[in-house]
Tab-separated table of C-alpha atoms and ligand atoms in Angstrom:
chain	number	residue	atom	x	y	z
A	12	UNK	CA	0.000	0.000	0.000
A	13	UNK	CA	1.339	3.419	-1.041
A	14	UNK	CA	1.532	5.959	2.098
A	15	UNK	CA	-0.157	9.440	1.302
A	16	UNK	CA	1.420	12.112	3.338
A	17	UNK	CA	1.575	13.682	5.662
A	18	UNK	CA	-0.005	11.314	7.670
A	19	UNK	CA	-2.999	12.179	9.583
A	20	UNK	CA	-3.999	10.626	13.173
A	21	UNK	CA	-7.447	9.330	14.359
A	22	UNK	CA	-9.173	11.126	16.684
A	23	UNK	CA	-7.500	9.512	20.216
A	24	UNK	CA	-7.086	12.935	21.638
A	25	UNK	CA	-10.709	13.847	21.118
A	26	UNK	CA	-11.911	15.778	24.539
A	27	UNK	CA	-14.226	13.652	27.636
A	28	UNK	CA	-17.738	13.571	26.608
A	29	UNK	CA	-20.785	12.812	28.096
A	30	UNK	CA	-21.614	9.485	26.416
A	31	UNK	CA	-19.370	6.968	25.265
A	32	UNK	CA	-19.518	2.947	23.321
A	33	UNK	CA	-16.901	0.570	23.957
A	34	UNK	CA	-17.871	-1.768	20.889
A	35	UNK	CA	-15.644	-4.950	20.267
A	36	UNK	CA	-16.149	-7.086	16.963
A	37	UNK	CA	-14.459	-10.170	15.657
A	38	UNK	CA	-14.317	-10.605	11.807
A	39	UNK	CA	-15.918	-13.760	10.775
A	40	UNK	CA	-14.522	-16.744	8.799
A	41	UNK	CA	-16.924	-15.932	5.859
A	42	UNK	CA	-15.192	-15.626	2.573
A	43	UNK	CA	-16.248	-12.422	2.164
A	44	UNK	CA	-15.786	-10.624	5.515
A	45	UNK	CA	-12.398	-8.841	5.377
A	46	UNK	CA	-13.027	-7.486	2.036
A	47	UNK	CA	-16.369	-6.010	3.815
A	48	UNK	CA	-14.434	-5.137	6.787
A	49	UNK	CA	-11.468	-3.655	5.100
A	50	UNK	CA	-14.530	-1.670	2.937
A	51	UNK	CA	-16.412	-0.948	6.259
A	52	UNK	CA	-13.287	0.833	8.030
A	53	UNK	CA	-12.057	2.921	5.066
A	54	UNK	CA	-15.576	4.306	5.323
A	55	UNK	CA	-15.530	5.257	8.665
A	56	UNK	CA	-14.518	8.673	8.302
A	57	UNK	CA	-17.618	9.049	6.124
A	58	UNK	CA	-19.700	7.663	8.552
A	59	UNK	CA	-18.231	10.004	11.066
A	60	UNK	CA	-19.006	13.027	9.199
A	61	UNK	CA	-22.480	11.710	8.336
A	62	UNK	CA	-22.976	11.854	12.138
A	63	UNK	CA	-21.008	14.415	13.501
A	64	UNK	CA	-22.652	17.267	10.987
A	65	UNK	CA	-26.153	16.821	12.898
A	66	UNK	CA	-25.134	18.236	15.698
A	67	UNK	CA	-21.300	20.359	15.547
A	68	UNK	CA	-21.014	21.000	19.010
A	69	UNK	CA	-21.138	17.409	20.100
A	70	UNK	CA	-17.711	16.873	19.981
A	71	UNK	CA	-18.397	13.099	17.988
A	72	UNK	CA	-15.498	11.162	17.785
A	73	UNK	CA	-14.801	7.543	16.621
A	74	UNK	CA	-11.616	5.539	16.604
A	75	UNK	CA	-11.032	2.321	15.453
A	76	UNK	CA	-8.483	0.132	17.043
A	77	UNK	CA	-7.398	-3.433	15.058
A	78	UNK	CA	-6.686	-6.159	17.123
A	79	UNK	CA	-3.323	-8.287	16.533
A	80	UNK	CA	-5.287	-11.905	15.461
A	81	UNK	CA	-6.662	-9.825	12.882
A	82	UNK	CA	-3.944	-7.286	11.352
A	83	UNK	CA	-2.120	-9.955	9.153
A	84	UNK	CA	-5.752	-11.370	8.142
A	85	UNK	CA	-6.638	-7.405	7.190
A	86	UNK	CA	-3.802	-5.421	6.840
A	87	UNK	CA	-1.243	-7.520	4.719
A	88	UNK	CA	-0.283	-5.158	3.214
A	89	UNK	CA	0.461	-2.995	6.526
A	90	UNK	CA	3.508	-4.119	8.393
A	91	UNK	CA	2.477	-5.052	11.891
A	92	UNK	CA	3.536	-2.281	14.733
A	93	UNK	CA	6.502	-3.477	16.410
A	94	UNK	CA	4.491	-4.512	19.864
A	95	UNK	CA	1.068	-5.408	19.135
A	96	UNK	CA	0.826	-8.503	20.416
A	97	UNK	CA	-2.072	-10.243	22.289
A	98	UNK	CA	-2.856	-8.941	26.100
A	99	UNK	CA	-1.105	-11.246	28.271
A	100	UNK	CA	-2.949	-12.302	30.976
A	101	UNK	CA	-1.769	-11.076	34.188
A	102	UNK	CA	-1.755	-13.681	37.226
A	103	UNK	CA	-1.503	-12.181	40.419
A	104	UNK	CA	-1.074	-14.257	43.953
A	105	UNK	CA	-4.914	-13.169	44.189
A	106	UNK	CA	-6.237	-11.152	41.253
A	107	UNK	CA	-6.551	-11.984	37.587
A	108	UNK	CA	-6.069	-9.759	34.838
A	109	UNK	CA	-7.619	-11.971	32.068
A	110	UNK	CA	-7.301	-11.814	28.098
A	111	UNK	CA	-10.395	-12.063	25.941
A	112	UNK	CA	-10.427	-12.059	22.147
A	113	UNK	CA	-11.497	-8.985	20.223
A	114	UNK	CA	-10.566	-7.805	16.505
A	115	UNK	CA	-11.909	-4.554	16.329
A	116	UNK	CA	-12.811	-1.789	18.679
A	117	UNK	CA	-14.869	1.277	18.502
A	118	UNK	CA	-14.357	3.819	20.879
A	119	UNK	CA	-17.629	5.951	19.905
A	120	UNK	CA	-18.051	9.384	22.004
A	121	UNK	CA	-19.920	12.355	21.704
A	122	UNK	CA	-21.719	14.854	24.059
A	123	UNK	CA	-24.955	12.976	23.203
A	124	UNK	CA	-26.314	9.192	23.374
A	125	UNK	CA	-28.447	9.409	20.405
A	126	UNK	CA	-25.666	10.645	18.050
A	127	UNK	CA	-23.066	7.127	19.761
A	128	UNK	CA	-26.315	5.024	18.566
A	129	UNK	CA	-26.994	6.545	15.021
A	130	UNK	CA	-23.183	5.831	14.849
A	131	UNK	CA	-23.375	2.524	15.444
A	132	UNK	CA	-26.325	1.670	13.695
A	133	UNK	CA	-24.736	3.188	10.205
A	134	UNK	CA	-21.623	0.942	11.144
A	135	UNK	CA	-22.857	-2.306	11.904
A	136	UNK	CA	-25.198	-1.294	8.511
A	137	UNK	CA	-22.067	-1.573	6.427
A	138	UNK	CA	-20.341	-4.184	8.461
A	139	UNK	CA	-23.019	-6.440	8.041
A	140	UNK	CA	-22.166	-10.065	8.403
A	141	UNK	CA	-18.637	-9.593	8.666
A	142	UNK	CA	-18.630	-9.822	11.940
A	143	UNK	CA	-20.177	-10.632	15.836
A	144	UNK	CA	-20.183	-8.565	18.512
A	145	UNK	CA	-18.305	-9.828	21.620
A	146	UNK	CA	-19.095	-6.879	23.874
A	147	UNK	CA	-21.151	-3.139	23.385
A	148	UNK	CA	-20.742	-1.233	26.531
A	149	UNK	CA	-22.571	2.127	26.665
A	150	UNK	CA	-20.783	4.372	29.294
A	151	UNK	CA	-22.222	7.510	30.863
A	152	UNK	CA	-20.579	10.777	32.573
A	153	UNK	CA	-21.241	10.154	36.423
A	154	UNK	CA	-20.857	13.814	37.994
A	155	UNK	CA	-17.687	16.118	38.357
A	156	UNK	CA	-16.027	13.237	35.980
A	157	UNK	CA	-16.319	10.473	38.753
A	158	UNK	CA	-15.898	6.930	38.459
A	159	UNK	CA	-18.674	4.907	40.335
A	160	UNK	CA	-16.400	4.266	43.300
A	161	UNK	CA	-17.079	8.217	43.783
A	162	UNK	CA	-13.558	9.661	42.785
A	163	UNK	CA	-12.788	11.988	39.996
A	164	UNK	CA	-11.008	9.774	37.019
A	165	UNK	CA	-8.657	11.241	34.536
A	166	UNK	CA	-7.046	13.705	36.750
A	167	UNK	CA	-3.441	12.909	35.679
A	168	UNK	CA	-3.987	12.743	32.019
A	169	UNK	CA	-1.889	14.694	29.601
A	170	UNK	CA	-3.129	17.563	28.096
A	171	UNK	CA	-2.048	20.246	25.581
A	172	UNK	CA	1.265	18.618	23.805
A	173	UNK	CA	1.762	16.204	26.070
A	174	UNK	CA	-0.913	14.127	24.473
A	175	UNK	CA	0.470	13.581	21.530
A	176	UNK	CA	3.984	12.790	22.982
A	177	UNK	CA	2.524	9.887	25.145
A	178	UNK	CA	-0.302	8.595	23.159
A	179	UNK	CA	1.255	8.663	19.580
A	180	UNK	CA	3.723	6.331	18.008
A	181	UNK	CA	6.892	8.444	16.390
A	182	UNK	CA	8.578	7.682	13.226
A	183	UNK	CA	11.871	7.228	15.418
A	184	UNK	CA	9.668	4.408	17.213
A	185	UNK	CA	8.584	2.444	14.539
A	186	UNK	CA	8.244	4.354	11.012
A	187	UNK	CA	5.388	2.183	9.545
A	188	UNK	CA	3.249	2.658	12.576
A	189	UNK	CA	3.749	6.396	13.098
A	190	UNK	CA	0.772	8.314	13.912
A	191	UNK	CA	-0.802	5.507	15.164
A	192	UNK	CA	-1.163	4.531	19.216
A	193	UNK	CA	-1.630	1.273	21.547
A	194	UNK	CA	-5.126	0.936	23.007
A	195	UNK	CA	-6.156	-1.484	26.113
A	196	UNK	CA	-9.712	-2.293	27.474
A	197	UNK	CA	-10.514	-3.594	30.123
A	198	UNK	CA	-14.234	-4.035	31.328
A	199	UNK	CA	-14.521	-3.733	35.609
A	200	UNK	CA	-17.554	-4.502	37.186
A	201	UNK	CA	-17.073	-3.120	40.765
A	202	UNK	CA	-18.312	-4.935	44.498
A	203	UNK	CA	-19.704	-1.518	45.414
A	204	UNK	CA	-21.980	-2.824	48.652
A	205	UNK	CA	-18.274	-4.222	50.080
A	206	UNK	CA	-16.404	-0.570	49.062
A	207	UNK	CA	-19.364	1.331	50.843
A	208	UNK	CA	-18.361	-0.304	53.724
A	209	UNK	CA	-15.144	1.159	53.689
A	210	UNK	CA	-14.558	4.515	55.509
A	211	UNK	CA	-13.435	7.896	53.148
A	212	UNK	CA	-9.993	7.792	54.655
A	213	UNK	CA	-10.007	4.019	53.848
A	214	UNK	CA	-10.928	4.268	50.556
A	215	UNK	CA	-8.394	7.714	49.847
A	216	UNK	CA	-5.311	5.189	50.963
A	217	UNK	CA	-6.390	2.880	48.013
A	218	UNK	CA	-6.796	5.730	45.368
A	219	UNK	CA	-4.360	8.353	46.677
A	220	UNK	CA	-6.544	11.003	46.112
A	221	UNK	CA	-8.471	13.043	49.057
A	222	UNK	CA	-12.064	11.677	47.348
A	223	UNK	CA	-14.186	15.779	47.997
A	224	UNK	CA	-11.180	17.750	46.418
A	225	UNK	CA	-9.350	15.373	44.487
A	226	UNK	CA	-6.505	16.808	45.979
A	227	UNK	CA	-3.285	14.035	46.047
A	228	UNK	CA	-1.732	12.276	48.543
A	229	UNK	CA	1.848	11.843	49.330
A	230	UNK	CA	3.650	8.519	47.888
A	231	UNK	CA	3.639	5.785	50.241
A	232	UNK	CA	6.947	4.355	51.413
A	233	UNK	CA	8.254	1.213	50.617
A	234	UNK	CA	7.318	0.095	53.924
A	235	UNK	CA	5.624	-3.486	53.396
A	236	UNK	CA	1.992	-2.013	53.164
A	237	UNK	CA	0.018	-2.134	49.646
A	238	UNK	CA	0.440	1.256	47.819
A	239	UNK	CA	-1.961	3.247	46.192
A	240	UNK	CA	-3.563	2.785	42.571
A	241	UNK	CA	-1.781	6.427	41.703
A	242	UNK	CA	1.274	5.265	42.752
A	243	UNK	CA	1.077	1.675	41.512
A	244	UNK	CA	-0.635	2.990	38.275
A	245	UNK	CA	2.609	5.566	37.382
A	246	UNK	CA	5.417	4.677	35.563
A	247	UNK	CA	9.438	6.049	35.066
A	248	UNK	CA	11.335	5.680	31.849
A	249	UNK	CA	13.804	3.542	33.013
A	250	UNK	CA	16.586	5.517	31.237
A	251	UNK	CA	15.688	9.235	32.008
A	252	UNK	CA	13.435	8.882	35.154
A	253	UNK	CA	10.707	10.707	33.766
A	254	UNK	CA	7.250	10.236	34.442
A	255	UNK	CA	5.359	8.059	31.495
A	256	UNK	CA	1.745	9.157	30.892
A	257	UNK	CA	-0.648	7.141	29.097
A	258	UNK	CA	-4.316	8.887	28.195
A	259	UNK	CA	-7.494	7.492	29.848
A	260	UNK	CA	-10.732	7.463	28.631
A	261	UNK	CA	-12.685	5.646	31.381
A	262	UNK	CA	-16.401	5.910	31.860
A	263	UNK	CA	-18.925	3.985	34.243
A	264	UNK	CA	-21.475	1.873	32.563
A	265	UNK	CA	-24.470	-0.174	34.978
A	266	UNK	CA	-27.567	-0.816	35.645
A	267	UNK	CA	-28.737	-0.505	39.295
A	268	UNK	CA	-32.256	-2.258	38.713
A	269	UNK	CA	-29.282	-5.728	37.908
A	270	UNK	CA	-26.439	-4.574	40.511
A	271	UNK	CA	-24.393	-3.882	37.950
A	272	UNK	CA	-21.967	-1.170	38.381
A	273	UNK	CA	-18.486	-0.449	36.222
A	274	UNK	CA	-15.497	0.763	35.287
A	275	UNK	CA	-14.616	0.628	31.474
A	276	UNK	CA	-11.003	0.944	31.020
A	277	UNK	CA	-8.992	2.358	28.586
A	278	UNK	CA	-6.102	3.630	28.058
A	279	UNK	CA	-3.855	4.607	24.837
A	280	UNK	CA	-0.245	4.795	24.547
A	281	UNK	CA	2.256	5.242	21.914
A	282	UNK	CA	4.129	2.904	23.787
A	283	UNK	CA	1.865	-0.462	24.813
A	284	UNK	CA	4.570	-1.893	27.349
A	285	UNK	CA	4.100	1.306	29.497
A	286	UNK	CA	0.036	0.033	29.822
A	287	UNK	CA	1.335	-3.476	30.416
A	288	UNK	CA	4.268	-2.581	33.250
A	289	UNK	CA	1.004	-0.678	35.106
A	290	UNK	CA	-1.142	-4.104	34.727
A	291	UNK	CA	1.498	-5.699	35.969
A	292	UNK	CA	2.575	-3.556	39.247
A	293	UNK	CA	-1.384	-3.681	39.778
A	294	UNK	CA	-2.257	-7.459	39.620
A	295	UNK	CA	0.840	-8.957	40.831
A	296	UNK	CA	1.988	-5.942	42.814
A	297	UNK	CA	4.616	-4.050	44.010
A	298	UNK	CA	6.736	-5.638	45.147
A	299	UNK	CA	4.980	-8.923	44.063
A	300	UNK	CA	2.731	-9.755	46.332
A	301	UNK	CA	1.350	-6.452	47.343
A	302	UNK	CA	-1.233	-6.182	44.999
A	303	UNK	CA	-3.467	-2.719	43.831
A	304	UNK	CA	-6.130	-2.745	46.564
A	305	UNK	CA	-8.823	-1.711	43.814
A	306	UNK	CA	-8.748	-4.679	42.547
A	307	UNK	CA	-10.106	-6.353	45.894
A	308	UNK	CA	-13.659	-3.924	44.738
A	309	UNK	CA	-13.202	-4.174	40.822
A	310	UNK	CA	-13.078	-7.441	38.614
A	311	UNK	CA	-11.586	-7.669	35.164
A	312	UNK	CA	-14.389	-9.296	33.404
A	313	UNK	CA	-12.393	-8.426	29.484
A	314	UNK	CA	-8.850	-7.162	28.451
A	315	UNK	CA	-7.946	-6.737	24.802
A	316	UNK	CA	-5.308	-5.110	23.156
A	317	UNK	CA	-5.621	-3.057	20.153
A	318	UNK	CA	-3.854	-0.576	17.514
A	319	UNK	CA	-5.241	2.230	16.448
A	320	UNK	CA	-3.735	3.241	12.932
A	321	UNK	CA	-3.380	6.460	12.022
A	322	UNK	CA	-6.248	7.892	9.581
A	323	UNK	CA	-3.947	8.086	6.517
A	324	UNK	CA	-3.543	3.907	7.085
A	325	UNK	CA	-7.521	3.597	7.447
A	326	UNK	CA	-8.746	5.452	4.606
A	327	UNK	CA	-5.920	3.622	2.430
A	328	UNK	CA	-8.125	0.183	2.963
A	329	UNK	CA	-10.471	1.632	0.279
A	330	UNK	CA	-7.599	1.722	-2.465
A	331	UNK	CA	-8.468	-1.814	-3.468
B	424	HEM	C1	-5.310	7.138	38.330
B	424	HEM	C2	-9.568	4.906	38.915
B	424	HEM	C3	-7.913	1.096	36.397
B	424	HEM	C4	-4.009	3.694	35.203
B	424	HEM	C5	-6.584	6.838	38.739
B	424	HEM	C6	-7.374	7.654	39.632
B	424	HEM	C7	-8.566	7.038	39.778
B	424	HEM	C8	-8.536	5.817	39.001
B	424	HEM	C9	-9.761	7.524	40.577
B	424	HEM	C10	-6.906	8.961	40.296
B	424	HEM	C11	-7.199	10.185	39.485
B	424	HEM	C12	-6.539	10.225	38.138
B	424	HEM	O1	-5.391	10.609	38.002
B	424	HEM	O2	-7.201	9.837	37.192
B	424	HEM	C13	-9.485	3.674	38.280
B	424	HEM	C14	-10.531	2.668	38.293
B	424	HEM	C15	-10.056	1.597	37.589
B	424	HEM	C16	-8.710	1.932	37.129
B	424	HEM	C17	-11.881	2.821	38.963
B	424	HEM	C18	-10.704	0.283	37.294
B	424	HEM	C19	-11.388	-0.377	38.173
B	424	HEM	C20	-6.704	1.461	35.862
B	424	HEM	C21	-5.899	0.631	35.011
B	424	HEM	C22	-4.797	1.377	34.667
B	424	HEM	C23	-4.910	2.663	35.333
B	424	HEM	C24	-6.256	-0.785	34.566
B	424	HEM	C25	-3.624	1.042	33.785
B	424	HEM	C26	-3.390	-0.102	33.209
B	424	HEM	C27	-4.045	4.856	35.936
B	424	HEM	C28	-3.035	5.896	35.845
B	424	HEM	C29	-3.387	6.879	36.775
B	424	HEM	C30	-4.633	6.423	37.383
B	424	HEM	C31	-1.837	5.927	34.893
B	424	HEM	C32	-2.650	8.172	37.060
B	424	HEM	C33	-1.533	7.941	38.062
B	424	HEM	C34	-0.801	9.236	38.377
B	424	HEM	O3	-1.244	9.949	39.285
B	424	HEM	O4	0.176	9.505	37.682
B	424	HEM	N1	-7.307	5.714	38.389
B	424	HEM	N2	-8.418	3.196	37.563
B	424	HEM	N3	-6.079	2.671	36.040
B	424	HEM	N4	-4.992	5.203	36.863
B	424	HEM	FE1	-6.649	4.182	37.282
């Protein structure tokens, strides 16, 4: 495939809105499905624009993340990005971070439910039988940007340049990739009766956030205790010290009529073993064996592993 340049990104640093769908898709065995799916997601931009003009201010966004089993089945003609791999399941002395299959993700968001549904609709239109649906979560904006354990999520995201830097793969990284990012989801469904027992204070030691103001906590010592998501969650470049963002995306999904209440992870990185090293600190611990408290209130029902091409690599898929 011929590159067109310069190349162009997908939306991953569109802003927080108040509706999001987490839709994963495996591409069928059918003779015809990649050539439909290869069709379907060189359209997409269309389909975003078809959506996005009813209402301008709804900040719509859509990207599309390809999941490793599927890239050399779709994308021949696209070398692979240097890390995609499968997500490795994570086994902690107590916790499980599992891996479930998953070929395509949509991360669908705009200010408004009704324009994340018309989206949808219009995609699974021209996806047709080319594929099944392993999981559509719809999440919601719960408050001042709170997840359902009651503390504001996304706090330490990049923003201005900064989101670029972490989220976006450089040509210095891996040239054929550039412009495109590592995406991981992970679908949490929470214990919330057994975390309403706990006391604020008790519940601002597992965060490390103050849970009214949001305001931080200091870093725990290493002083045999369990440390705090924040702390667990952030990551140094083991050459230059610095701090390594990723950018989060979470939203709650549930349904309190079923006692169903979530978390739906996801994070994007131009670098995917940055996502992996905070899996890892969280499930197994650190040091092993101290495990992230949250996890004792939150349950990994999915994880899946995606790449998100840039645009330029998307709308190529048409050229056939
Ligand atoms: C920080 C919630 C899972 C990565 C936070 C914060 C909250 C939170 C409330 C503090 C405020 C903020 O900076 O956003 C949750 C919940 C989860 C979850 C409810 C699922 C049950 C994860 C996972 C990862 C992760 C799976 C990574 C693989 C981070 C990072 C930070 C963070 C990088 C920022 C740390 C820093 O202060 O530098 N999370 N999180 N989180 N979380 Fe999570």
């Amino acid at each position: 495939m011929s590159r067109r340049t310069p190349i162009e990104s997908q939306r991953v640093d569109a802003p927080l809105t108040q509706s999001a769908t987490f839709l994963v898709l495996s591409v069928t065995e059918q003779p015809d499905a990649i050539k439909t799916a290869r069709s379907a997601l060189a359209s997409v931009d269309d389909l975003c624009k078809n959506v996005s003009i009813r209402d301008l201010d709804a900040s719509f966004a859509c990207t599309v993340g390809i999941g490793s089993a599927l890239w050399d089945r779709l994308l021949s003609d696209v070398p692979r990005p240097v890390e995609l791999h499968p997500f490795p399941k994570i086994e902690g002395k107590v916790h499980t971070a599992v891996s479930t299959p998953g070929d395509l993700l949509f991360h669908i968001r705009a200010q408004r439910r009704d324009l994340c549904f018309e989206f949808e609709r219009q995609l699974m239109d021209v996806l047709g039988e080319s594929v099944k649906v392993i999981d559509s979560t719809v999440g919601f904006r719960y408050f001042d940007v709170r997840d359902l354990l009651g503390f504001v999520d996304g706090t330490a995201n990049p923003v201005g340049a900064a989101v670029n830097e972490s989220v976006l793969v450089t040509e210095a990284d891996d040239s054929h990739s550039a412009g495109g990012s590592y995406v991981v989801v992970q679908k949490y469904v929470h214990d919330l009766a057994a975390w309403q027992r706990l006391s604020t204070e008790q519940q601002e030691a597992v965060i490390g956030r103050r849970k009214f103001d949001n305001v931080e906590l200091a870093d725990q010592e290493d002083d045999g205790k369990q440390k705090p998501h924040k702390q667990l969650a952030t990551i140094e470049d083991p050459h230059t010290g610095a701090e390594l963002s990723i950018l989060r995306d979470n939203m709650p999904f549930g349904n309190a009529g079923q006692g169903e209440f979530g978390t739906y992870f996801i994070g994007y990185s131009s670098k995917l073993w940055v996502i992996e090293q905070m899996l890892e600190r969280m499930f197994v611990g650190s040091p092993p064996g101290l495990h992230d408290r949250i996890l004792d209130y939150s349950r990994a029902l999915t994880g899946t592993t995606f790449f998100v091409p840039s645009a330029t690599v998307l709308a190529g898929l048409g050229d056939d």
